[in-house]
Coordinates of C-alpha atoms in Angstrom, one line a residue:
M1 CA -61.3 -39.1 -144.5
K2 CA -61.0 -42.7 -145.7
L3 CA -60.9 -45.6 -143.3
K4 CA -57.5 -46.8 -144.6
Y5 CA -56.0 -43.7 -143.1
L6 CA -57.5 -44.5 -139.7
L7 CA -56.7 -48.2 -139.6
G8 CA -52.9 -48.2 -139.6
S9 CA -51.3 -51.4 -138.4
L10 CA -50.6 -51.3 -134.7
A11 CA -47.7 -53.7 -135.2
I12 CA -46.0 -51.1 -137.5
V13 CA -46.7 -48.4 -135.0
V14 CA -45.1 -50.4 -132.2
I15 CA -42.1 -51.3 -134.3
T16 CA -41.6 -47.6 -135.1
A17 CA -42.0 -46.7 -131.4
F18 CA -39.4 -49.3 -130.4
S19 CA -37.0 -47.9 -133.0
A20 CA -37.4 -44.4 -131.4
C21 CA -36.7 -45.9 -128.0
K22 CA -33.8 -48.0 -129.3
K23 CA -35.1 -51.2 -127.7
A24 CA -33.3 -54.4 -128.8
G25 CA -35.0 -57.0 -130.8
F26 CA -37.9 -55.0 -132.1
L27 CA -37.7 -56.4 -135.6
D28 CA -38.1 -60.0 -134.5
K29 CA -41.1 -62.0 -135.5
K30 CA -42.8 -61.7 -132.1
A31 CA -42.6 -57.9 -132.2
E32 CA -44.1 -57.8 -135.6
T33 CA -47.2 -59.7 -134.6
L34 CA -47.9 -57.8 -131.3
T35 CA -51.6 -57.4 -130.6
E36 CA -53.3 -54.4 -129.0
D37 CA -53.9 -56.4 -125.9
K38 CA -50.2 -57.3 -125.6
V39 CA -49.1 -53.7 -126.2
F40 CA -51.4 -52.1 -123.6
A41 CA -50.5 -54.9 -121.1
D42 CA -46.9 -53.8 -121.2
S43 CA -46.0 -50.4 -119.7
A44 CA -42.9 -50.0 -121.9
L45 CA -44.8 -50.7 -125.1
T46 CA -47.6 -48.4 -124.1
S47 CA -45.2 -45.5 -123.4
A48 CA -43.5 -46.2 -126.7
L49 CA -46.6 -45.2 -128.6
I50 CA -46.3 -41.7 -127.1
T51 CA -42.6 -41.6 -128.0
D52 CA -43.3 -42.4 -131.6
M53 CA -45.7 -39.5 -131.9
Y54 CA -43.1 -37.0 -130.9
A55 CA -41.0 -38.1 -133.8
F56 CA -43.5 -36.5 -136.1
T57 CA -43.7 -33.0 -134.5
G58 CA -40.7 -31.5 -136.2
Q59 CA -41.6 -31.5 -139.9
D60 CA -41.7 -27.7 -140.2
V61 CA -38.3 -27.0 -138.7
I62 CA -36.0 -29.9 -139.7
P63 CA -33.8 -29.0 -142.7
A64 CA -34.5 -32.2 -144.8
R65 CA -38.1 -33.1 -144.5
Y66 CA -38.0 -36.3 -146.6
T67 CA -37.0 -38.1 -143.4
M68 CA -40.6 -37.6 -142.1
I69 CA -42.8 -36.3 -144.9
T70 CA -42.3 -37.5 -148.4
T71 CA -43.6 -35.8 -151.6
P72 CA -44.9 -37.1 -154.9
V73 CA -41.3 -36.7 -156.3
N74 CA -39.8 -38.2 -153.1
N75 CA -36.9 -35.7 -152.9
E76 CA -38.0 -33.3 -150.3
Y77 CA -34.4 -32.4 -149.2
G78 CA -35.4 -28.9 -148.2
C79 CA -37.0 -27.3 -145.2
L80 CA -40.5 -25.8 -145.2
D81 CA -39.2 -22.3 -145.9
D82 CA -37.7 -23.7 -149.1
Q83 CA -41.2 -24.0 -150.4
T84 CA -41.6 -20.2 -150.3
T85 CA -39.7 -17.3 -151.9
L86 CA -37.5 -17.1 -148.8
S87 CA -35.3 -20.0 -149.6
M88 CA -34.7 -23.0 -151.9
G89 CA -32.8 -26.3 -152.1
Y90 CA -30.8 -27.5 -155.0
W91 CA -33.5 -29.8 -156.3
D92 CA -36.0 -28.3 -158.8
D93 CA -38.9 -30.1 -157.2
P94 CA -40.9 -29.9 -155.2
T95 CA -40.0 -26.2 -154.9
K96 CA -40.6 -25.2 -158.5
S97 CA -43.9 -27.1 -158.7
V98 CA -45.1 -25.4 -155.5
M99 CA -44.0 -21.9 -156.6
Q100 CA -45.1 -22.3 -160.2
G101 CA -48.5 -23.7 -159.3
T102 CA -48.2 -26.9 -161.4
Y103 CA -49.4 -29.3 -158.7
T104 CA -52.9 -30.6 -158.6
A105 CA -54.9 -32.0 -155.7
T106 CA -53.9 -35.5 -156.9
N107 CA -50.1 -35.0 -156.6
Y108 CA -49.8 -31.9 -154.3
A109 CA -46.4 -31.7 -152.6
F110 CA -47.8 -32.0 -149.1
N111 CA -50.5 -34.6 -149.5
N112 CA -48.7 -36.8 -147.0
Y113 CA -49.4 -34.3 -144.3
W114 CA -53.0 -35.3 -144.5
T115 CA -52.2 -39.0 -144.4
T116 CA -49.5 -38.9 -141.7
Y117 CA -51.2 -36.5 -139.3
Y118 CA -54.5 -38.4 -139.3
R119 CA -52.6 -41.6 -138.6
K120 CA -51.0 -39.9 -135.6
I121 CA -54.4 -38.5 -134.5
R122 CA -55.8 -42.1 -134.5
Q123 CA -52.7 -43.3 -132.6
A124 CA -53.3 -40.7 -129.9
S125 CA -57.0 -41.6 -129.6
L126 CA -56.2 -45.2 -129.4
F127 CA -53.8 -44.5 -126.6
M128 CA -56.3 -42.6 -124.6
Q129 CA -58.9 -45.3 -125.1
K130 CA -56.7 -48.3 -124.3
A131 CA -54.1 -47.1 -121.9
V132 CA -56.8 -46.6 -119.2
N133 CA -56.2 -50.3 -118.2
S134 CA -52.5 -50.4 -118.8
P135 CA -50.2 -51.3 -115.9
I136 CA -48.6 -47.8 -115.9
S137 CA -48.6 -46.1 -112.5
A138 CA -51.5 -43.7 -111.9
P139 CA -49.5 -40.5 -111.8
R140 CA -47.5 -41.4 -115.0
K141 CA -50.7 -42.6 -116.7
K142 CA -52.4 -39.2 -116.0
R143 CA -49.4 -37.3 -117.5
L144 CA -49.2 -39.6 -120.5
M145 CA -53.0 -39.2 -121.1
A146 CA -52.4 -35.4 -121.1
E147 CA -49.5 -35.8 -123.5
A148 CA -51.7 -37.9 -125.9
K149 CA -54.4 -35.2 -125.8
Y150 CA -51.7 -32.5 -126.5
L151 CA -50.2 -34.5 -129.4
R152 CA -53.6 -35.1 -130.9
A153 CA -54.3 -31.4 -130.8
F154 CA -50.8 -30.8 -132.3
F155 CA -51.6 -32.9 -135.3
Y156 CA -55.0 -31.4 -135.7
I157 CA -53.5 -27.9 -135.7
G158 CA -51.0 -29.1 -138.3
L159 CA -53.9 -30.0 -140.5
I160 CA -55.9 -26.9 -139.8
R161 CA -53.0 -24.6 -140.7
F162 CA -52.7 -26.3 -144.1
Y163 CA -56.3 -27.0 -145.0
G164 CA -58.6 -24.9 -142.8
G165 CA -61.5 -26.9 -141.3
V166 CA -60.9 -30.6 -141.3
Q167 CA -62.8 -33.6 -140.0
I168 CA -62.7 -34.1 -136.3
M169 CA -62.7 -37.8 -135.7
P170 CA -64.5 -39.7 -132.9
N171 CA -62.6 -40.0 -129.7
E172 CA -62.8 -43.8 -130.0
P173 CA -60.9 -44.9 -133.1
L174 CA -63.0 -46.5 -135.7
D175 CA -62.8 -50.2 -136.6
V176 CA -63.0 -51.4 -140.1
Q177 CA -66.7 -52.3 -139.9
D178 CA -67.7 -48.9 -138.5
P179 CA -69.5 -46.5 -140.9
L180 CA -67.9 -43.2 -141.6
I181 CA -69.3 -40.1 -143.3
S182 CA -66.4 -38.0 -144.5
K183 CA -67.4 -34.4 -143.7
R184 CA -65.3 -31.5 -142.7
N185 CA -66.0 -29.6 -139.5
T186 CA -66.0 -25.8 -139.8
Y187 CA -62.8 -23.9 -139.2
K188 CA -64.4 -22.4 -136.0
E189 CA -65.4 -25.8 -134.7
C190 CA -61.9 -27.1 -135.3
V191 CA -60.2 -24.2 -133.6
D192 CA -62.5 -24.2 -130.6
F193 CA -62.0 -28.0 -130.3
V194 CA -58.2 -27.9 -130.2
V195 CA -58.3 -24.9 -127.8
S196 CA -60.5 -26.9 -125.4
E197 CA -58.3 -30.0 -125.8
L198 CA -55.1 -28.0 -125.0
D199 CA -56.6 -26.3 -122.0
A200 CA -57.5 -29.8 -120.7
A201 CA -54.1 -31.1 -121.4
A202 CA -52.4 -28.1 -119.8
A203 CA -54.2 -28.8 -116.6
D204 CA -52.5 -32.2 -116.2
L205 CA -49.1 -31.5 -117.7
P206 CA -46.1 -30.4 -115.5
A207 CA -44.6 -27.0 -115.7
A208 CA -41.3 -26.9 -117.5
S209 CA -39.5 -26.1 -114.2
A210 CA -41.1 -29.2 -112.6
Q211 CA -40.5 -31.6 -115.5
D212 CA -38.2 -34.5 -114.8
A213 CA -34.9 -34.3 -116.7
S214 CA -35.5 -37.7 -118.3
E215 CA -38.8 -36.4 -119.8
Y216 CA -37.3 -33.3 -121.4
G217 CA -38.8 -33.0 -124.9
H218 CA -42.2 -34.2 -123.8
A219 CA -45.1 -31.8 -123.5
T220 CA -45.4 -29.4 -120.7
K221 CA -48.1 -27.0 -119.5
G222 CA -46.2 -24.2 -121.3
A223 CA -46.1 -26.2 -124.6
A224 CA -49.9 -26.8 -124.5
L225 CA -50.6 -23.1 -123.8
A226 CA -48.1 -21.9 -126.4
L227 CA -49.7 -24.2 -129.1
K228 CA -53.1 -22.8 -128.1
A229 CA -51.8 -19.2 -128.4
R230 CA -50.4 -20.0 -131.9
I231 CA -53.7 -21.2 -133.2
L232 CA -55.7 -18.4 -131.7
L233 CA -53.3 -15.9 -133.3
T234 CA -53.9 -17.6 -136.6
A235 CA -57.7 -17.5 -136.2
A236 CA -57.5 -13.8 -135.5
S237 CA -55.5 -13.1 -138.6
P238 CA -56.8 -11.6 -141.9
L239 CA -57.2 -14.8 -143.8
F240 CA -59.6 -16.2 -141.2
N241 CA -61.1 -13.1 -139.6
G242 CA -63.6 -11.3 -141.8
N243 CA -62.4 -13.2 -144.8
S244 CA -63.8 -12.6 -148.2
F245 CA -61.4 -15.1 -149.7
S246 CA -64.3 -17.1 -151.3
S247 CA -67.7 -16.0 -152.3
D248 CA -69.0 -19.6 -152.2
A249 CA -71.2 -19.8 -149.1
N250 CA -70.7 -23.6 -149.0
I251 CA -67.0 -23.4 -148.5
L252 CA -66.6 -20.2 -146.5
P253 CA -67.3 -21.8 -143.1
Y254 CA -64.5 -24.2 -143.6
I255 CA -61.9 -21.5 -144.3
T256 CA -63.1 -18.7 -141.9
Y257 CA -63.4 -18.3 -138.2
S258 CA -65.6 -15.3 -138.4
A259 CA -67.4 -14.2 -141.6
S260 CA -67.3 -10.5 -140.5
Y261 CA -64.3 -8.9 -138.8
N262 CA -64.2 -9.6 -135.1
S263 CA -61.7 -7.5 -133.1
S264 CA -62.2 -9.7 -130.0
L265 CA -60.3 -12.5 -131.7
W266 CA -57.1 -10.4 -131.4
Q267 CA -57.8 -9.9 -127.7
K268 CA -58.3 -13.7 -127.2
A269 CA -55.0 -14.3 -128.9
A270 CA -53.2 -11.6 -126.9
D271 CA -54.5 -13.0 -123.7
A272 CA -53.2 -16.5 -124.6
L273 CA -49.8 -15.2 -125.7
K274 CA -49.4 -13.0 -122.6
A275 CA -50.2 -16.0 -120.4
V276 CA -47.2 -17.9 -121.8
I277 CA -44.9 -14.8 -121.7
E278 CA -45.7 -14.4 -118.0
M279 CA -44.9 -18.0 -117.1
P280 CA -41.8 -18.1 -114.8
D281 CA -40.5 -21.1 -116.7
Y282 CA -39.3 -19.1 -119.8
S283 CA -37.1 -16.2 -120.6
L284 CA -35.3 -15.0 -123.7
V285 CA -31.6 -16.0 -124.0
V286 CA -29.8 -12.7 -123.9
D287 CA -26.0 -12.1 -124.3
N288 CA -24.9 -8.9 -125.9
S289 CA -21.6 -8.8 -123.9
T290 CA -19.8 -11.5 -125.8
R291 CA -20.8 -9.9 -129.1
P292 CA -24.0 -8.2 -130.3
G293 CA -26.8 -10.7 -130.6
H294 CA -24.7 -13.6 -129.2
G295 CA -27.7 -14.8 -127.2
F296 CA -29.7 -15.3 -130.5
W297 CA -26.9 -17.5 -131.7
K298 CA -26.3 -19.2 -128.4
M299 CA -29.9 -20.1 -127.9
F300 CA -29.8 -22.5 -130.9
L301 CA -26.4 -24.1 -130.1
K302 CA -25.6 -24.3 -126.4
G303 CA -27.2 -27.5 -125.3
R304 CA -30.6 -29.0 -125.8
R305 CA -32.3 -27.2 -122.9
N306 CA -32.5 -23.4 -122.3
S307 CA -34.9 -20.9 -121.0
E308 CA -36.4 -20.0 -124.4
L309 CA -37.3 -23.3 -125.8
I310 CA -40.9 -24.2 -125.1
T311 CA -41.3 -27.1 -127.5
P312 CA -38.0 -28.7 -128.6
Y313 CA -37.4 -31.3 -131.3
F314 CA -34.4 -33.6 -131.2
W315 CA -32.6 -34.5 -134.4
S316 CA -29.2 -35.7 -135.5
G317 CA -26.5 -33.5 -134.0
S318 CA -24.3 -32.4 -136.9
A319 CA -26.6 -32.8 -139.9
L320 CA -27.6 -29.2 -140.0
E321 CA -24.1 -27.9 -140.8
T322 CA -23.7 -30.7 -143.3
Y323 CA -26.9 -29.7 -145.1
R324 CA -26.4 -26.0 -145.1
F325 CA -22.7 -25.1 -145.2
P326 CA -20.7 -24.7 -148.5
R327 CA -18.6 -27.6 -149.6
S328 CA -15.5 -25.7 -148.8
R329 CA -16.6 -25.9 -145.2
N330 CA -17.4 -29.6 -145.2
G331 CA -21.0 -29.2 -146.1
S332 CA -23.0 -30.7 -148.9
G333 CA -23.8 -27.3 -150.2
G334 CA -27.3 -26.5 -151.4
Y335 CA -30.0 -28.0 -149.1
N336 CA -31.4 -24.7 -147.8
N337 CA -30.2 -21.6 -149.8
P338 CA -31.6 -18.3 -148.6
S339 CA -32.9 -16.0 -151.4
E340 CA -32.4 -12.3 -151.9
N341 CA -36.1 -12.0 -150.9
A342 CA -35.2 -13.3 -147.4
V343 CA -32.0 -11.1 -147.2
A344 CA -34.0 -8.0 -147.8
N345 CA -36.0 -8.5 -144.6
F346 CA -32.9 -8.2 -142.4
G347 CA -32.4 -4.5 -141.5
M348 CA -29.3 -2.5 -140.6
Q349 CA -27.5 -2.4 -137.3
N350 CA -29.4 0.7 -136.4
G351 CA -32.7 -1.2 -136.8
K352 CA -33.8 0.6 -139.9
S353 CA -35.0 -1.2 -143.0
I354 CA -32.7 -1.3 -146.0
T355 CA -35.4 0.6 -147.9
D356 CA -35.2 3.5 -145.5
P357 CA -33.0 6.2 -147.2
T358 CA -31.6 7.1 -143.7
S359 CA -30.6 3.6 -142.8
G360 CA -27.1 3.8 -144.3
Y361 CA -27.6 0.8 -146.6
N362 CA -25.3 0.8 -149.6
P363 CA -26.4 -1.6 -152.5
A364 CA -22.8 -1.4 -153.7
N365 CA -21.6 -2.9 -150.4
P366 CA -24.8 -4.6 -149.1
Y367 CA -23.4 -6.8 -146.3
V368 CA -21.9 -4.1 -144.2
N369 CA -23.5 -2.9 -141.0
R370 CA -26.5 -5.3 -141.2
E371 CA -28.2 -6.3 -138.0
P372 CA -26.6 -9.3 -136.1
R373 CA -29.4 -11.8 -137.0
F374 CA -28.3 -11.4 -140.6
Y375 CA -24.8 -12.6 -139.8
Y376 CA -26.1 -15.4 -137.7
S377 CA -28.5 -16.6 -140.4
I378 CA -26.9 -15.9 -143.9
I379 CA -23.6 -17.0 -145.5
Y380 CA -22.9 -14.3 -148.1
N381 CA -19.9 -13.6 -150.3
Q382 CA -16.8 -13.1 -148.1
A383 CA -18.6 -14.2 -144.9
P384 CA -15.8 -15.4 -142.6
I385 CA -16.1 -19.0 -141.4
W386 CA -13.5 -21.5 -140.1
K387 CA -11.8 -23.6 -142.7
S388 CA -10.0 -26.9 -142.2
G389 CA -6.2 -26.4 -142.3
S390 CA -6.4 -22.7 -141.5
G391 CA -5.6 -23.1 -137.8
T392 CA -7.8 -20.6 -135.9
T393 CA -8.2 -18.2 -138.8
L394 CA -11.6 -17.2 -140.2
V395 CA -11.4 -17.5 -143.9
P396 CA -14.0 -15.8 -146.2
I397 CA -16.4 -17.8 -148.4
D398 CA -15.9 -17.1 -152.1
I399 CA -19.3 -16.9 -153.8
Y400 CA -18.6 -15.0 -157.0
F401 CA -17.9 -15.0 -160.7
N402 CA -14.2 -14.2 -161.2
K403 CA -13.9 -12.0 -164.2
S404 CA -10.1 -12.4 -164.3
T405 CA -10.5 -16.2 -164.9
G406 CA -14.0 -16.1 -166.5
A407 CA -15.1 -18.8 -164.1
M408 CA -17.3 -19.2 -161.0
T409 CA -15.6 -20.0 -157.7
A410 CA -16.1 -23.4 -156.2
D411 CA -18.8 -22.3 -153.8
G412 CA -20.4 -20.0 -156.4
I413 CA -23.8 -20.2 -158.1
Q414 CA -24.2 -23.6 -159.7
A415 CA -26.2 -26.8 -159.6
Y416 CA -26.0 -28.7 -156.3
Y417 CA -24.2 -25.9 -154.6
T418 CA -26.1 -22.6 -154.2
R419 CA -28.9 -21.5 -156.6
T420 CA -29.2 -18.1 -155.0
G421 CA -25.7 -16.9 -154.2
Y422 CA -26.2 -17.5 -150.5
Y423 CA -25.8 -20.4 -148.0
S424 CA -27.6 -20.8 -144.7
R425 CA -26.0 -20.3 -141.3
K426 CA -29.3 -20.4 -139.4
M427 CA -29.0 -22.4 -136.2
C428 CA -25.6 -23.6 -137.3
N429 CA -22.3 -23.5 -135.4
D430 CA -20.5 -20.6 -137.0
S431 CA -17.3 -21.4 -134.9
I432 CA -16.7 -24.8 -136.2
A433 CA -13.4 -26.3 -135.1
P434 CA -11.0 -26.7 -138.1
G435 CA -11.1 -30.1 -139.6
G436 CA -14.8 -31.0 -139.5
I437 CA -18.3 -30.4 -138.5
A438 CA -19.0 -30.0 -134.8
N439 CA -21.4 -32.5 -133.4
S440 CA -23.6 -30.1 -131.5
N441 CA -25.8 -31.1 -128.6
R442 CA -28.9 -29.1 -129.4
A443 CA -32.6 -29.1 -130.1
Y444 CA -34.5 -27.5 -132.9
P445 CA -37.3 -25.1 -131.8
V446 CA -40.8 -26.1 -132.7
I447 CA -42.1 -23.2 -130.5
R448 CA -39.9 -20.8 -128.5
L449 CA -40.7 -17.9 -126.3
A450 CA -39.7 -15.3 -129.0
E451 CA -42.7 -16.5 -131.1
M452 CA -45.0 -15.6 -128.2
V453 CA -43.4 -12.2 -127.8
M454 CA -43.6 -11.4 -131.5
G455 CA -47.2 -12.6 -131.6
Y456 CA -48.1 -10.5 -128.6
A457 CA -46.6 -7.4 -130.3
E458 CA -48.6 -8.2 -133.4
A459 CA -51.8 -8.7 -131.5
L460 CA -51.3 -5.4 -129.6
N461 CA -50.7 -3.5 -132.8
E462 CA -53.8 -5.0 -134.4
M463 CA -55.8 -3.8 -131.4
G464 CA -54.5 -0.3 -131.9
Q465 CA -52.1 -0.4 -129.0
T466 CA -49.1 0.4 -131.2
E467 CA -46.8 1.9 -128.6
Q468 CA -47.2 -1.1 -126.3
A469 CA -46.5 -3.3 -129.3
V470 CA -43.2 -1.4 -129.9
T471 CA -42.2 -2.2 -126.3
Y472 CA -42.5 -5.9 -126.8
L473 CA -41.0 -6.0 -130.3
N474 CA -38.0 -4.2 -128.9
K475 CA -37.4 -7.0 -126.4
L476 CA -36.5 -9.1 -129.4
R477 CA -34.6 -6.3 -131.2
S478 CA -32.6 -5.7 -128.1
R479 CA -31.7 -9.4 -127.7
A480 CA -30.8 -9.5 -131.3
G481 CA -28.0 -6.9 -130.7
I482 CA -29.6 -4.1 -132.7
S483 CA -28.4 -0.7 -131.5
S484 CA -30.8 1.0 -129.2
G485 CA -30.1 4.5 -130.6
S486 CA -30.2 7.7 -128.7
D487 CA -34.0 7.4 -128.4
N488 CA -33.8 3.8 -127.1
R489 CA -36.3 2.7 -129.9
Y490 CA -34.0 0.3 -131.8
G491 CA -34.7 2.0 -135.1
I492 CA -38.5 2.2 -134.8
A493 CA -39.7 5.7 -135.5
V494 CA -41.4 7.8 -132.9
G495 CA -45.1 7.9 -133.5
I496 CA -45.0 5.1 -136.0
S497 CA -48.5 4.2 -137.4
Q498 CA -50.2 0.9 -137.0
A499 CA -49.8 0.1 -140.7
D500 CA -46.1 0.9 -140.7
L501 CA -45.4 -1.1 -137.5
R502 CA -47.3 -4.0 -139.1
K503 CA -44.7 -4.0 -141.9
V504 CA -41.9 -3.8 -139.4
I505 CA -43.3 -6.8 -137.4
Q506 CA -43.8 -8.9 -140.6
A507 CA -40.2 -8.2 -141.6
D508 CA -38.9 -9.0 -138.1
Y509 CA -40.8 -12.3 -138.2
V510 CA -38.5 -13.3 -141.1
A511 CA -35.3 -12.0 -139.5
E512 CA -36.1 -13.7 -136.2
F513 CA -37.6 -17.0 -137.5
F514 CA -36.0 -17.5 -140.9
Q515 CA -36.0 -21.3 -141.7
E516 CA -37.9 -22.2 -138.5
G517 CA -41.0 -23.1 -140.5
L518 CA -43.2 -20.1 -139.7
F519 CA -43.2 -18.1 -143.0
W520 CA -45.3 -20.5 -145.0
Y521 CA -48.2 -20.1 -142.5
N522 CA -47.5 -16.4 -141.6
T523 CA -47.6 -15.0 -145.2
R524 CA -50.9 -16.9 -145.7
R525 CA -52.6 -15.9 -142.5
W526 CA -51.6 -12.3 -143.1
R527 CA -53.0 -12.5 -146.7
T528 CA -49.6 -11.2 -147.9
A529 CA -48.8 -14.3 -150.0
E530 CA -50.3 -12.6 -153.0
I531 CA -47.4 -10.1 -152.7
T532 CA -44.5 -12.1 -151.1
E533 CA -45.2 -15.3 -153.1
K534 CA -46.1 -13.6 -156.3
M535 CA -42.6 -12.1 -156.8
N536 CA -39.9 -14.3 -158.2
T537 CA -37.4 -16.1 -155.9
T538 CA -34.4 -13.9 -156.4
S539 CA -30.7 -14.6 -156.3
M540 CA -27.6 -12.4 -156.0
L541 CA -24.8 -12.8 -158.6
V542 CA -21.6 -11.4 -157.2
S543 CA -18.8 -10.6 -159.7
R544 CA -15.2 -10.0 -158.7
E545 CA -13.9 -7.3 -161.1
T546 CA -10.4 -7.4 -162.5
N547 CA -9.4 -4.7 -160.0
G548 CA -10.5 -6.8 -157.1
T549 CA -13.7 -5.0 -156.2
F550 CA -17.2 -6.7 -156.1
T551 CA -20.3 -5.8 -158.0
Y552 CA -23.8 -7.2 -157.3
A553 CA -26.5 -8.1 -159.8
P554 CA -29.9 -9.5 -158.6
G555 CA -31.3 -12.4 -160.7
N556 CA -34.1 -14.9 -160.6
A557 CA -33.5 -18.4 -159.1
V558 CA -37.2 -19.4 -159.7
V559 CA -39.7 -17.7 -161.8
V560 CA -42.9 -17.8 -159.8
N561 CA -46.5 -18.2 -160.9
W562 CA -48.5 -17.5 -157.7
Q563 CA -52.1 -18.6 -157.7
Q564 CA -54.7 -17.5 -155.1
R565 CA -55.8 -21.1 -154.5
A566 CA -52.4 -21.7 -152.8
Y567 CA -53.6 -19.9 -149.7
F568 CA -55.0 -23.4 -148.7
A569 CA -53.6 -26.8 -149.5
P570 CA -55.9 -29.1 -151.4
I571 CA -57.5 -32.0 -149.7
P572 CA -56.0 -35.0 -151.5
Q573 CA -58.1 -35.7 -154.5
A574 CA -58.2 -39.4 -153.7
E575 CA -60.2 -38.5 -150.5
I576 CA -62.5 -36.2 -152.4
N577 CA -63.3 -39.0 -154.9
K578 CA -64.3 -41.3 -152.2
A579 CA -66.9 -39.0 -150.5
S580 CA -69.2 -36.5 -152.2
T581 CA -69.8 -35.0 -148.7
L582 CA -66.1 -33.9 -148.4
I583 CA -65.8 -30.4 -149.8
Q584 CA -62.6 -29.4 -151.6
N585 CA -60.8 -26.1 -150.9
P586 CA -61.4 -23.3 -153.4
G587 CA -59.6 -23.4 -156.6
W588 CA -58.6 -27.0 -156.4

């Protein structure tokens, strides 16, 4: 990594931190010329460095990523799922360039992850080095040091998930005169390092139940252990465990945890996941009395703090509905349009896949009797949503071509509206008061307990404990409001095989975590991207016939050209050019 990425201006960092804390006067001349000594002699300024780092932890879940991570075309108005076949925004780029493989290592869409995360890593290391002598009280200093360690691990993991093994920097930030040999650490070294760092951070972080209300959103013991579980599950997965992705012996250590399959990695992941699940601080938000799956909806909307959120991220209150809802419902239309690829992963109310001939799915009436998570996530043709001026009436969304008039409806498929025939309802308030968008007091989930439960089910299944895996998967299916059935198995067949349950789990990951930023990483770690990301991003054109009935015709929103190299992001070419010792990822 080049020095310029390590030597960010401290003055700029402090200004940003003050902005996050909403302190007055941070743009005056004095603030702009603060020195390190002045910053770390002031407890408020020192703490502000930590606050600033949290602002960069939500890139994967926010619906408009340009606010934090820019791209070469500088119009990243989509969420991370919009860079997969699951969803797309109304801009062609960066989605098309990612999906069609036209980017190079010079202008790759996510090059700024490398730049931004290394800057934050340096910021965390600087804090740990300098805050030792700050005037902060000893107990608070101990906690903030643990938060800095957690945040540094968070940003390293962000890099590891994109690039594989990256360079682990010295604990003491480098000065401009210090020599630096740019060389990647192996994938195993990186994973082992962040696991050790998170264990150390967890020891000094408070439990969620003991955290002061004013500190909510800051790291807890559970947040550190959940992040550890996430990276251990990743390391156990097919892309990194016994991987034959590359035949180049020089690159393999940087993209593989174990060169030969190691079943014990699944056990390590399972143990870490179970440790979080068994913490008394967390529980799934369940409410099937109000309506089936109401807890799934309520968990996202009812306040910033609930029992399921492990790592929350705070963002503007009403922006989500503005970005995702149709224009007829006061939205801007097309920021995050679900694809038919995504819709196919939502099963039926009886828990069966739509491909199961016994599920009751009818392609001529495809939106009837789907599982509740579908209705909480997808706005489809004729989906009922409040409309301004309608009183308390739910009015259906019209997303169709009207054959009587020969024209598309106002919310139909067109530029800057929907490119797929769907709009997103995920995490949105589907009971908006007539007249405008509700300003919801909520937090976005960076990590929530459901991810730990799903991961544990996955790990159990990979260890051959398939029936135990069914038990944990059904905790989420039950909460989702899926019918239990007479056998109390929520649509999962008796005696299901490991391979078949793996497919069920992977589909349920989509249904549960759609547009929460997991799919990009999941389909890669599973090595299923060569299937899921090779198919075109599909749409659904609905036509209203002259007799008033609807017909459905799948189409292509984006024609995809998947390339195997896309399993890993390229290290920015500018960095490769500066150091012959920095090895590029395969194919780039």
